Coordinates of N, CA and C in Angstrom, one line a residue:
M21 N 15.0 -10.7 7.4 CA 14.4 -10.0 6.3 C 15.4 -9.9 5.1
T22 N 14.9 -9.8 3.9 CA 15.8 -9.6 2.8 C 16.3 -8.2 2.8
K23 N 17.4 -7.9 2.0 CA 17.9 -6.5 2.0 C 16.8 -5.6 1.4
N24 N 16.0 -6.1 0.5 CA 14.9 -5.3 -0.1 C 13.9 -4.9 0.9
Q25 N 13.4 -5.9 1.7 CA 12.4 -5.7 2.7 C 13.0 -4.8 3.8
E26 N 14.2 -5.0 4.2 CA 14.8 -4.2 5.3 C 14.9 -2.7 4.9
T27 N 15.4 -2.5 3.6 CA 15.5 -1.1 3.2 C 14.2 -0.4 3.1
I28 N 13.2 -1.0 2.6 CA 11.9 -0.4 2.5 C 11.3 -0.2 3.9
A29 N 11.4 -1.2 4.8 CA 10.8 -1.1 6.1 C 11.5 0.0 6.9
K30 N 12.8 0.2 6.7 CA 13.5 1.3 7.4 C 13.0 2.6 7.0
A31 N 12.8 2.8 5.7 CA 12.3 4.1 5.2 C 10.9 4.4 5.8
F32 N 10.1 3.4 6.0 CA 8.7 3.6 6.5 C 8.6 3.8 8.0
R33 N 9.8 3.8 8.7 CA 9.9 4.2 10.1 C 10.9 5.3 10.3
F34 N 11.2 6.0 9.2 CA 12.2 7.1 9.3 C 11.6 8.3 10.1
N35 N 12.4 8.8 11.0 CA 12.0 9.9 11.9 C 12.0 11.2 11.1
T36 N 10.8 11.7 10.8 CA 10.7 12.9 10.0 C 10.5 14.2 10.9
G37 N 10.5 14.0 12.2 CA 10.4 15.1 13.1 C 8.9 15.6 13.2
K38 N 8.8 16.9 13.7 CA 7.5 17.4 13.9 C 7.2 18.6 13.0
S39 N 6.0 18.8 12.6 CA 5.6 19.9 11.7 C 4.4 20.6 12.3
M40 N 4.3 21.9 12.0 CA 3.2 22.7 12.5 C 1.9 22.3 11.9
L41 N 2.0 21.5 10.8 CA 0.8 21.0 10.2 C 0.4 19.6 10.7
D42 N 1.2 19.1 11.6 CA 1.1 17.7 12.0 C 0.4 17.6 13.4
S43 N -0.7 16.8 13.5 CA -1.4 16.6 14.7 C -0.9 15.3 15.5
G44 N 0.3 15.0 15.2 CA 0.9 13.7 15.8 C 1.0 13.7 17.3
D45 N 1.2 14.8 17.9 CA 1.3 14.8 19.4 C 0.0 14.3 20.0
F46 N -1.1 14.3 19.3 CA -2.4 13.8 19.8 C -2.6 12.4 19.3
Y47 N -2.4 12.2 18.0 CA -2.7 10.9 17.4 C -1.6 9.9 17.3
G48 N -0.3 10.4 17.4 CA 0.8 9.6 17.2 C 1.3 9.6 15.8
R49 N 2.6 9.3 15.6 CA 3.2 9.3 14.3 C 3.7 7.9 13.9
H50 N 3.8 7.6 12.6 CA 4.2 6.3 12.1 C 5.6 5.9 12.6
Y51 N 6.5 6.9 12.6 CA 7.9 6.6 13.0 C 8.0 6.2 14.4
D52 N 7.0 6.5 15.3 CA 7.0 6.0 16.7 C 6.5 4.6 16.9
K53 N 6.0 4.0 15.8 CA 5.5 2.6 16.0 C 6.6 1.6 16.0
P54 N 6.4 0.4 16.4 CA 7.5 -0.6 16.4 C 8.0 -0.9 15.0
P55 N 9.2 -1.3 14.9 CA 9.8 -1.6 13.6 C 8.9 -2.6 12.8
I56 N 8.9 -2.5 11.5 CA 8.1 -3.4 10.7 C 8.9 -4.7 10.5
S57 N 8.2 -5.8 10.7 CA 8.8 -7.2 10.7 C 8.2 -8.0 9.6
E58 N 9.0 -8.9 9.0 CA 8.5 -9.8 8.0 C 7.5 -10.8 8.6
E59 N 7.5 -10.9 10.0 CA 6.6 -11.8 10.7 C 5.1 -11.2 10.7
Q60 N 5.0 -9.9 10.4 CA 3.7 -9.3 10.4 C 2.9 -9.8 9.2
P61 N 1.6 -9.9 9.3 CA 0.8 -10.3 8.1 C 0.8 -9.2 7.1
L62 N 0.7 -9.6 5.8 CA 0.7 -8.6 4.8 C -0.7 -7.8 4.8
V63 N -1.7 -8.5 5.2 CA -3.0 -7.9 5.3 C -3.6 -8.3 6.7
R64 N -4.1 -7.3 7.4 CA -4.7 -7.5 8.7 C -6.2 -7.1 8.7
I65 N -7.0 -7.9 9.3 CA -8.5 -7.7 9.4 C -8.8 -7.0 10.7
D66 N -9.7 -6.0 10.7 CA -10.2 -5.3 11.8 C -11.7 -5.3 11.8
V67 N -12.4 -5.4 12.9 CA -13.8 -5.4 13.0 C -14.2 -4.3 14.0
Y68 N -15.2 -3.4 13.5 CA -15.8 -2.4 14.3 C -17.3 -2.5 14.2
S69 N -17.9 -3.1 15.3 CA -19.3 -3.4 15.2 C -19.5 -4.4 14.1
N70 N -20.4 -4.0 13.1 CA -20.6 -4.9 12.0 C -19.8 -4.4 10.7
E71 N -18.9 -3.5 10.9 CA -18.1 -3.1 9.8 C -16.7 -3.8 9.8
V72 N -16.4 -4.4 8.7 CA -15.1 -5.2 8.6 C -14.2 -4.5 7.6
T73 N -13.0 -4.2 8.0 CA -12.0 -3.6 7.2 C -10.7 -4.4 7.1
A74 N -9.9 -4.1 6.1 CA -8.6 -4.7 5.9 C -7.5 -3.7 5.7
T75 N -6.4 -3.9 6.3 CA -5.3 -3.0 6.2 C -4.1 -3.7 5.6
I76 N -3.5 -3.2 4.5 CA -2.3 -3.7 3.9 C -1.1 -3.1 4.5
E77 N -0.1 -3.8 5.0 CA 1.1 -3.3 5.5 C 1.9 -2.7 4.3
T78 N 2.0 -1.4 4.2 CA 2.6 -0.8 3.0 C 4.0 -1.3 2.7
A79 N 4.8 -1.3 3.7 CA 6.2 -1.6 3.4 C 6.4 -3.0 2.9
L80 N 5.6 -4.0 3.5 CA 5.7 -5.4 3.0 C 5.1 -5.5 1.6
F81 N 4.0 -4.7 1.4 CA 3.4 -4.8 0.0 C 4.4 -4.3 -1.0
L82 N 5.1 -3.1 -0.7 CA 6.0 -2.6 -1.7 C 7.2 -3.6 -1.9
A83 N 7.6 -4.2 -0.8 CA 8.7 -5.2 -0.9 C 8.4 -6.4 -1.8
E84 N 7.1 -6.7 -1.9 CA 6.6 -7.8 -2.8 C 6.4 -7.4 -4.2
T85 N 6.2 -6.1 -4.4 CA 5.8 -5.6 -5.8 C 6.9 -4.8 -6.4
C86 N 7.9 -4.4 -5.6 CA 9.0 -3.5 -6.2 C 10.4 -4.0 -5.6
E87 N 11.4 -3.6 -6.4 CA 12.8 -3.9 -5.9 C 13.5 -2.6 -5.9
V88 N 14.2 -2.3 -4.8 CA 15.0 -1.1 -4.7 C 16.2 -1.3 -5.7
D89 N 16.5 -0.2 -6.4 CA 17.6 -0.2 -7.3 C 18.8 0.3 -6.4
F90 N 19.6 -0.7 -5.9 CA 20.6 -0.3 -4.9 C 21.7 0.5 -5.5
D91 N 22.0 0.3 -6.7 CA 23.1 1.0 -7.3 C 22.7 2.5 -7.3
I92 N 21.5 2.8 -7.8 CA 21.1 4.2 -7.8 C 20.9 4.7 -6.4
Q93 N 20.4 3.9 -5.5 CA 20.1 4.4 -4.1 C 21.5 4.8 -3.4
E94 N 22.5 4.0 -3.6 CA 23.8 4.3 -3.1 C 24.4 5.5 -3.7
Q95 N 24.2 5.7 -5.0 CA 24.6 6.9 -5.7 C 23.9 8.1 -5.1
F96 N 22.6 8.0 -4.9 CA 21.9 9.1 -4.3 C 22.4 9.5 -2.9
D97 N 22.6 8.5 -2.1 CA 23.0 8.7 -0.7 C 24.4 9.5 -0.7
A98 N 25.3 9.1 -1.6 CA 26.5 9.9 -1.7 C 26.3 11.3 -2.2
W99 N 25.5 11.4 -3.2 CA 25.2 12.8 -3.8 C 24.5 13.7 -2.8
V100 N 23.5 13.2 -2.0 CA 22.8 14.1 -1.1 C 23.6 14.5 0.1
A101 N 24.7 13.7 0.4 CA 25.5 14.0 1.5 C 26.5 15.2 1.2
L102 N 26.6 15.6 -0.1 CA 27.5 16.7 -0.4 C 27.0 18.0 0.1
E103 N 27.9 18.9 0.5 CA 27.5 20.1 1.2 C 26.6 21.0 0.3
E104 N 26.8 21.0 -1.0 CA 26.0 21.8 -1.9 C 24.6 21.4 -2.0
N105 N 24.3 20.1 -1.5 CA 22.9 19.6 -1.6 C 22.2 19.6 -0.2
S106 N 22.9 20.1 0.8 CA 22.4 20.0 2.2 C 21.1 20.8 2.5
D107 N 20.8 21.8 1.7 CA 19.6 22.6 1.9 C 18.4 22.1 1.2
L108 N 18.5 21.1 0.4 CA 17.4 20.6 -0.4 C 16.4 19.8 0.5
S109 N 15.1 19.9 0.3 CA 14.2 19.0 1.0 C 14.3 17.7 0.3
W110 N 13.7 16.6 0.9 CA 13.8 15.3 0.3 C 13.1 15.3 -1.1
F111 N 12.0 16.0 -1.2 CA 11.3 16.1 -2.5 C 12.2 16.8 -3.5
E112 N 12.8 17.9 -3.2 CA 13.7 18.6 -4.1 C 14.9 17.8 -4.4
A113 N 15.5 17.1 -3.4 CA 16.6 16.2 -3.7 C 16.3 15.1 -4.6
G114 N 15.2 14.4 -4.4 CA 14.9 13.3 -5.3 C 14.7 13.7 -6.7
E115 N 14.0 14.9 -6.9 CA 13.7 15.3 -8.3 C 15.0 15.9 -8.9
T116 N 15.8 16.6 -8.2 CA 17.0 17.2 -8.8 C 18.0 16.1 -9.2
F117 N 18.1 15.1 -8.3 CA 19.0 13.9 -8.6 C 18.6 13.2 -9.8
A118 N 17.2 12.9 -9.9 CA 16.7 12.2 -11.0 C 16.9 12.9 -12.3
N119 N 16.7 14.3 -12.3 CA 16.8 15.1 -13.5 C 18.3 15.3 -13.9
S120 N 19.0 15.8 -12.9 CA 20.4 16.3 -13.2 C 21.4 15.3 -13.3
V121 N 21.4 14.3 -12.4 CA 22.4 13.3 -12.3 C 22.1 12.1 -13.2
L122 N 20.8 11.6 -13.1 CA 20.4 10.4 -13.9 C 20.0 10.8 -15.3
G123 N 19.7 12.1 -15.5 CA 19.2 12.5 -16.8 C 17.8 12.0 -17.2
L124 N 17.0 11.9 -16.2 CA 15.6 11.3 -16.4 C 14.6 12.4 -16.4
T125 N 13.4 12.2 -16.9 CA 12.3 13.1 -17.0 C 11.2 12.6 -16.1
Q126 N 10.6 13.4 -15.3 CA 9.4 13.0 -14.5 C 8.2 12.9 -15.4
L127 N 7.6 11.8 -15.4 CA 6.4 11.6 -16.3 C 5.1 11.6 -15.5
A128 N 5.1 11.3 -14.2 CA 3.9 11.3 -13.4 C 4.2 11.4 -11.9
R129 N 3.3 11.9 -11.1 CA 3.5 12.1 -9.7 C 2.1 12.1 -9.0
D130 N 2.0 11.5 -7.8 CA 0.8 11.5 -7.1 C 1.1 11.0 -5.7
N131 N 0.0 11.1 -4.8 CA 0.1 10.6 -3.5 C -1.0 9.6 -3.3
T132 N -0.7 8.4 -2.7 CA -1.7 7.4 -2.6 C -2.9 7.9 -1.8
Y133 N -2.7 8.9 -1.0 CA -3.8 9.5 -0.2 C -4.9 10.0 -1.0
N134 N -4.6 10.3 -2.3 CA -5.6 10.9 -3.2 C -6.5 9.9 -3.8
N135 N -6.3 8.6 -3.5 CA -7.1 7.6 -4.2 C -7.5 6.5 -3.1
E136 N -8.5 5.7 -3.4 CA -9.0 4.6 -2.6 C -7.8 3.7 -2.3
N137 N -7.5 3.5 -1.0 CA -6.5 2.5 -0.6 C -6.7 1.9 0.7
D138 N -6.2 0.8 1.0 CA -6.2 0.1 2.3 C -4.8 0.0 2.9
L139 N -3.9 0.9 2.6 CA -2.6 0.9 3.0 C -2.5 1.4 4.5
S140 N -1.5 0.8 5.2 CA -1.2 1.2 6.5 C -0.6 2.6 6.6
Q141 N 0.2 2.9 5.5 CA 0.8 4.2 5.4 C 0.8 4.7 3.9
D142 N 0.6 6.0 3.7 CA 0.6 6.5 2.4 C 2.0 6.8 1.9
Y143 N 2.2 7.1 0.7 CA 3.4 7.5 0.1 C 3.2 8.3 -1.1
V144 N 4.1 9.2 -1.4 CA 4.2 10.0 -2.6 C 5.0 9.2 -3.6
W145 N 4.5 9.0 -4.8 CA 5.3 8.3 -5.9 C 5.5 9.2 -7.1
E146 N 6.7 9.0 -7.7 CA 7.0 9.7 -8.9 C 7.6 8.7 -9.9
V147 N 7.3 8.9 -11.2 CA 7.8 8.0 -12.2 C 8.7 8.8 -13.2
Y148 N 9.9 8.2 -13.4 CA 10.9 8.9 -14.2 C 11.3 7.9 -15.3
A149 N 11.7 8.4 -16.5 CA 12.2 7.6 -17.6 C 13.1 8.5 -18.4
A150 N 13.9 7.9 -19.3 CA 14.8 8.6 -20.1 C 14.1 9.4 -21.2
D151 N 13.0 8.8 -21.7 CA 12.2 9.5 -22.7 C 10.7 9.1 -22.5
D152 N 9.8 10.0 -22.8 CA 8.4 9.8 -22.8 C 8.0 9.0 -24.0
Q153 N 7.9 7.7 -23.9 CA 7.6 6.8 -25.0 C 6.2 6.3 -25.1
G154 N 5.3 7.2 -24.8 CA 3.9 6.9 -24.8 C 3.3 6.8 -23.3
D155 N 2.4 5.9 -23.1 CA 1.8 5.9 -21.7 C 2.8 5.5 -20.7
W156 N 3.0 6.4 -19.7 CA 4.0 6.3 -18.7 C 3.8 5.0 -17.8
I157 N 2.6 4.6 -17.7 CA 2.3 3.5 -16.8 C 2.9 2.2 -17.3
Y158 N 3.2 2.1 -18.7 CA 3.8 0.9 -19.2 C 5.3 1.1 -19.6
Q159 N 5.9 2.1 -19.2 CA 7.3 2.4 -19.5 C 8.2 1.2 -19.0
D160 N 9.0 0.6 -20.0 CA 9.8 -0.5 -19.6 C 11.0 -0.1 -18.7
D161 N 11.5 1.1 -18.9 CA 12.7 1.5 -18.1 C 12.3 2.5 -17.0
A162 N 11.1 2.5 -16.6 CA 10.6 3.4 -15.6 C 11.3 3.2 -14.2
L163 N 11.6 4.3 -13.6 CA 12.1 4.3 -12.2 C 11.1 5.0 -11.3
M164 N 10.6 4.3 -10.3 CA 9.7 4.8 -9.4 C 10.4 5.4 -8.1
V165 N 10.2 6.6 -7.8 CA 10.7 7.2 -6.6 C 9.6 7.3 -5.6
C166 N 9.9 6.8 -4.4 CA 8.8 6.6 -3.4 C 9.3 7.4 -2.1
Y167 N 8.4 8.2 -1.6 CA 8.6 9.0 -0.3 C 7.6 8.5 0.7
A168 N 8.0 7.7 1.7 CA 7.1 7.2 2.7 C 6.6 8.3 3.6
H169 N 5.3 8.2 3.9 CA 4.7 9.1 4.9 C 4.9 8.5 6.2
T170 N 5.7 9.1 7.1 CA 6.0 8.6 8.4 C 5.5 9.4 9.5
G171 N 4.9 10.6 9.2 CA 4.4 11.5 10.2 C 3.0 11.1 10.6
C172 N 2.1 12.1 10.9 CA 0.7 11.8 11.2 C -0.2 12.4 10.2
D173 N -0.2 13.7 10.1 CA -1.0 14.4 9.1 C -0.4 14.2 7.7
A174 N -1.2 13.9 6.7 CA -0.7 13.6 5.3 C -0.1 14.8 4.7
R175 N -0.3 16.0 5.2 CA 0.3 17.2 4.6 C 1.8 17.3 4.8
G176 N 2.4 16.6 5.8 CA 3.8 16.7 6.0 C 4.3 15.4 6.6
G177 N 5.6 15.3 6.8 CA 6.3 14.1 7.3 C 6.6 13.0 6.4
Y178 N 7.3 13.4 5.3 CA 7.7 12.4 4.3 C 9.2 12.1 4.3
A179 N 9.5 10.8 4.2 CA 10.9 10.4 4.3 C 11.7 10.6 3.0
Y180 N 13.0 10.2 3.1 CA 13.9 10.3 2.0 C 13.4 9.5 0.8
P181 N 13.9 9.8 -0.4 CA 13.4 9.0 -1.6 C 14.0 7.6 -1.6
L182 N 13.1 6.6 -2.0 CA 13.6 5.3 -2.4 C 13.5 5.2 -3.9
F183 N 14.5 4.7 -4.5 CA 14.6 4.5 -6.0 C 14.3 3.0 -6.3
M184 N 13.1 2.8 -6.9 CA 12.6 1.4 -7.1 C 12.3 1.1 -8.5
R185 N 12.3 -0.2 -8.8 CA 11.7 -0.7 -10.0 C 10.5 -1.6 -9.7
C186 N 9.4 -1.3 -10.3 CA 8.2 -2.1 -10.0 C 8.3 -3.3 -10.8
Q187 N 8.0 -4.5 -10.2 CA 8.0 -5.8 -10.9 C 6.7 -6.0 -11.6
G188 N 6.7 -6.5 -12.8 CA 5.5 -6.7 -13.6 C 5.3 -5.8 -14.7
D189 N 4.1 -5.6 -15.1 CA 3.8 -4.8 -16.4 C 3.7 -3.3 -16.2
Y190 N 3.7 -2.9 -14.9 CA 3.4 -1.5 -14.7 C 4.6 -0.8 -14.0
S191 N 4.6 0.6 -14.1 CA 5.7 1.3 -13.5 C 5.5 1.6 -12.0
I192 N 4.2 1.4 -11.6 CA 3.9 1.6 -10.1 C 3.0 0.4 -9.7
P193 N 2.9 0.1 -8.4 CA 2.0 -0.8 -7.9 C 0.5 -0.3 -8.2
M194 N -0.3 -1.1 -8.8 CA -1.6 -0.7 -9.3 C -2.7 -0.9 -8.3
N195 N -2.7 -2.1 -7.6 CA -3.8 -2.5 -6.8 C -3.5 -2.3 -5.3
I196 N -3.9 -1.2 -4.7 CA -3.6 -0.8 -3.3 C -4.8 -0.9 -2.4
V197 N -5.7 -1.7 -2.8 CA -6.9 -2.1 -1.9 C -6.9 -3.6 -1.7
A198 N -7.5 -4.0 -0.6 CA -7.6 -5.4 -0.3 C -8.9 -6.0 -1.0
E199 N -8.9 -7.2 -1.3 CA -10.1 -7.9 -1.8 C -10.4 -9.1 -0.9
W200 N -11.7 -9.5 -1.0 CA -12.2 -10.5 -0.1 C -12.7 -11.7 -0.8
R201 N -12.4 -12.9 -0.2 CA -12.9 -14.1 -0.8 C -13.5 -15.0 0.3
I202 N -14.4 -15.8 -0.1 CA -15.1 -16.8 0.9 C -14.3 -18.1 0.8
S203 N -13.9 -18.6 2.0 CA -13.3 -19.9 2.1 C -14.3 -21.0 2.3
E204 N -15.4 -20.7 3.0 CA -16.4 -21.7 3.3 C -17.7 -21.0 3.7
G205 N -18.8 -21.7 3.5 CA -20.0 -21.0 3.9 C -21.2 -22.0 3.9
T206 N -22.3 -21.6 4.6 CA -23.5 -22.4 4.6 C -24.7 -21.5 4.4
L207 N -25.8 -22.1 4.0 CA -27.1 -21.4 3.9 C -28.1 -22.4 4.4
D208 N -28.8 -22.1 5.4 CA -29.8 -23.0 6.1 C -29.1 -24.3 6.4
K209 N -27.9 -24.2 6.9 CA -27.1 -25.3 7.4 C -26.6 -26.2 6.3
K210 N -26.8 -25.8 5.0 CA -26.3 -26.6 3.9 C -25.1 -25.9 3.4
E211 N -24.0 -26.7 3.2 CA -22.7 -26.2 2.7 C -22.8 -25.6 1.3
L212 N -22.2 -24.5 1.2 CA -22.1 -23.8 -0.1 C -21.1 -24.4 -1.0
S213 N -21.4 -24.5 -2.3 CA -20.4 -25.1 -3.3 C -19.4 -24.0 -3.6
Q214 N -18.3 -24.3 -4.2 CA -17.3 -23.4 -4.6 C -17.9 -22.3 -5.6
E215 N -18.7 -22.8 -6.5 CA -19.3 -21.9 -7.4 C -20.2 -20.9 -6.7
E216 N -21.0 -21.3 -5.7 CA -21.9 -20.4 -5.0 C -21.1 -19.4 -4.2
C217 N -19.9 -19.8 -3.6 CA -19.1 -18.9 -2.9 C -18.5 -17.8 -3.9
Q218 N -18.1 -18.3 -5.1 CA -17.6 -17.3 -6.0 C -18.6 -16.3 -6.5
E219 N -19.8 -16.8 -6.7 CA -20.9 -15.8 -7.1 C -21.1 -14.8 -6.0
L220 N -21.0 -15.2 -4.7 CA -21.2 -14.2 -3.6 C -20.1 -13.2 -3.5
D221 N -18.8 -13.7 -3.6 CA -17.7 -12.8 -3.4 C -17.2 -12.0 -4.6
E222 N -17.8 -12.2 -5.7 CA -17.4 -11.6 -7.0 C -17.3 -10.0 -6.8
E223 N -18.3 -9.5 -6.1 CA -18.4 -8.0 -6.0 C -17.3 -7.5 -5.0
W224 N -16.7 -8.3 -4.3 CA -15.8 -7.9 -3.2 C -14.3 -8.0 -3.7
Q225 N -14.1 -8.0 -5.0 CA -12.8 -8.2 -5.5 C -12.3 -7.1 -6.4
I226 N -11.0 -6.9 -6.5 CA -10.4 -5.9 -7.3 C -10.8 -6.2 -8.8
G227 N -11.2 -5.1 -9.5 CA -11.7 -5.2 -10.8 C -13.2 -5.0 -10.9
Y228 N -13.9 -5.3 -9.8 CA -15.3 -5.1 -9.8 C -15.6 -3.7 -9.1
S229 N -14.8 -3.5 -8.0 CA -15.0 -2.3 -7.2 C -13.7 -1.6 -6.9
S230 N -13.7 -0.2 -6.9 CA -12.5 0.5 -6.4 C -12.3 0.4 -4.9
C231 N -13.3 -0.1 -4.2 CA -13.2 -0.2 -2.8 C -14.0 -1.5 -2.3
P232 N -13.3 -2.7 -2.5 CA -14.0 -3.9 -2.2 C -14.5 -4.0 -0.8
S233 N -13.7 -3.5 0.2 CA -14.1 -3.5 1.6 C -15.5 -2.9 1.8
Y234 N -15.7 -1.8 1.1 CA -17.0 -1.1 1.2 C -18.1 -2.0 0.7
Q235 N -17.9 -2.6 -0.5 CA -18.9 -3.5 -1.1 C -19.2 -4.7 -0.1
F236 N -18.1 -5.2 0.5 CA -18.3 -6.4 1.4 C -19.1 -5.9 2.6
S237 N -18.7 -4.8 3.3 CA -19.4 -4.4 4.5 C -20.9 -4.1 4.2
K238 N -21.2 -3.6 3.0 CA -22.6 -3.4 2.6 C -23.5 -4.6 2.7
D239 N -22.9 -5.8 2.4 CA -23.6 -7.1 2.4 C -23.7 -7.8 3.7
I240 N -23.1 -7.2 4.7 CA -23.0 -7.9 6.0 C -24.3 -7.5 6.9
E241 N -24.9 -8.6 7.4 CA -26.0 -8.3 8.4 C -25.4 -8.3 9.8
K242 N -24.5 -9.2 10.1 CA -23.8 -9.1 11.4 C -22.6 -10.0 11.3
V243 N -21.6 -9.6 12.2 CA -20.4 -10.3 12.3 C -20.6 -11.4 13.4
I244 N -20.2 -12.6 13.1 CA -20.4 -13.7 14.1 C -19.5 -13.4 15.3
E245 N -20.0 -13.4 16.5 CA -19.3 -13.0 17.7 C -18.1 -13.9 17.9
D246 N -17.0 -13.2 18.2 CA -15.7 -13.9 18.6 C -15.1 -14.7 17.4
S247 N -15.5 -14.4 16.2 CA -15.0 -15.2 15.0 C -13.8 -14.5 14.4
A248 N -13.5 -13.3 14.7 CA -12.5 -12.5 14.0 C -11.1 -12.9 14.4
T249 N -10.2 -13.1 13.4 CA -8.8 -13.3 13.7 C -8.1 -12.2 12.9
I250 N -6.7 -12.3 12.9 CA -6.0 -11.3 12.1 C -6.3 -11.5 10.6
D251 N -6.5 -12.7 10.2 CA -6.7 -12.9 8.7 C -8.0 -13.5 8.3
S252 N -9.0 -13.7 9.1 CA -10.3 -14.2 8.7 C -11.4 -13.7 9.7
V253 N -12.6 -13.8 9.2 CA -13.8 -13.5 10.0 C -15.0 -14.2 9.4
E254 N -15.9 -14.5 10.3 CA -17.2 -15.1 9.9 C -18.3 -14.1 10.0
V255 N -19.1 -14.0 9.0 CA -20.2 -13.1 9.0 C -21.5 -13.7 8.5
K256 N -22.6 -13.1 8.9 CA -23.9 -13.5 8.3 C -24.3 -12.4 7.3
L257 N -24.5 -12.8 6.0 CA -24.8 -11.9 5.0 C -26.3 -11.5 5.0
K258 N -26.7 -10.4 4.5 CA -28.1 -10.0 4.4 C -28.9 -10.9 3.6
S259 N -28.3 -11.7 2.7 CA -29.0 -12.7 1.9 C -29.1 -14.0 2.6
G260 N -28.6 -14.1 3.8 CA -28.9 -15.3 4.7 C -27.7 -16.2 4.9
E261 N -26.7 -16.2 4.0 CA -25.6 -17.1 4.1 C -24.7 -16.7 5.3
I262 N -24.1 -17.7 5.9 CA -23.0 -17.5 6.9 C -21.7 -18.0 6.3
V263 N -20.8 -17.1 6.2 CA -19.6 -17.3 5.4 C -18.3 -16.9 6.2
K264 N -17.3 -17.7 6.0 CA -15.9 -17.3 6.5 C -15.1 -16.7 5.4
V265 N -14.6 -15.5 5.6 CA -13.9 -14.8 4.5 C -12.5 -14.4 5.0
W266 N -11.7 -14.2 4.0 CA -10.3 -13.8 4.2 C -10.0 -12.7 3.2
A267 N -9.0 -11.8 3.6 CA -8.6 -10.7 2.8 C -7.2 -10.9 2.2
S268 N -7.0 -10.3 1.0 CA -5.6 -10.4 0.5 C -5.3 -9.2 -0.3
A269 N -4.0 -9.0 -0.5 CA -3.5 -7.9 -1.4 C -3.0 -8.5 -2.7
R270 N -3.4 -7.9 -3.8 CA -3.0 -8.5 -5.1 C -1.6 -8.0 -5.4
T271 N -0.6 -8.9 -5.5 CA 0.8 -8.5 -5.8 C 1.2 -9.2 -7.1
D272 N 0.4 -10.0 -7.7 CA 0.8 -10.8 -8.9 C 0.5 -10.1 -10.2
Y273 N 1.2 -8.9 -10.4 CA 0.9 -8.2 -11.7 C 2.2 -7.6 -12.2

């Protein structure tokens, strides 16, 4: 793994302990799962009866869309180890460091749990910059601070802050849902053209729907038995076509 991948993957398996709000003793916690490997697929397909879902491996997704600012990360690690900072929670430490040490202002904050997503793990994100120069989403010098959720219940169990720069035009990763495309298909045993496939899968893509997997599942009549793999599945649509589809996470922005 690259240093960037390794650093992010480590944070998403950080042992955050147990909380009174956490039902992990019954359901399990993310930090108890096997280490995240670059050999894992970025997107995994799962089938439940005739419902098809996709899961984006959060750590690998962030490693493709963001770069850890290692200079700041190392500075934070040294700062948070000081005795006077030992009583701070990770959220308090991240904000205090960004404000007091880096001299930055928090412009936005949210939890991916609050929006449609296909992520394997949620995270809290914060955006900081030296000055509020208009719409925070387009800030050129924006620093994204990420707290991985590694417990069970989303109300608790968040790891130490990662200080990151989002690659592309935005200060945070924007598209955290998977989209679906047809690789091949038939109707009444006649092969579908590329244009016909594109007309069918248009509604299953980012930009058309906030939850493409829901749109896709609505159109399924049945899943073709034993066709599902980690990265593709064959289904019969309610409109009669039999298609092979694959899911992807959009990281090119």
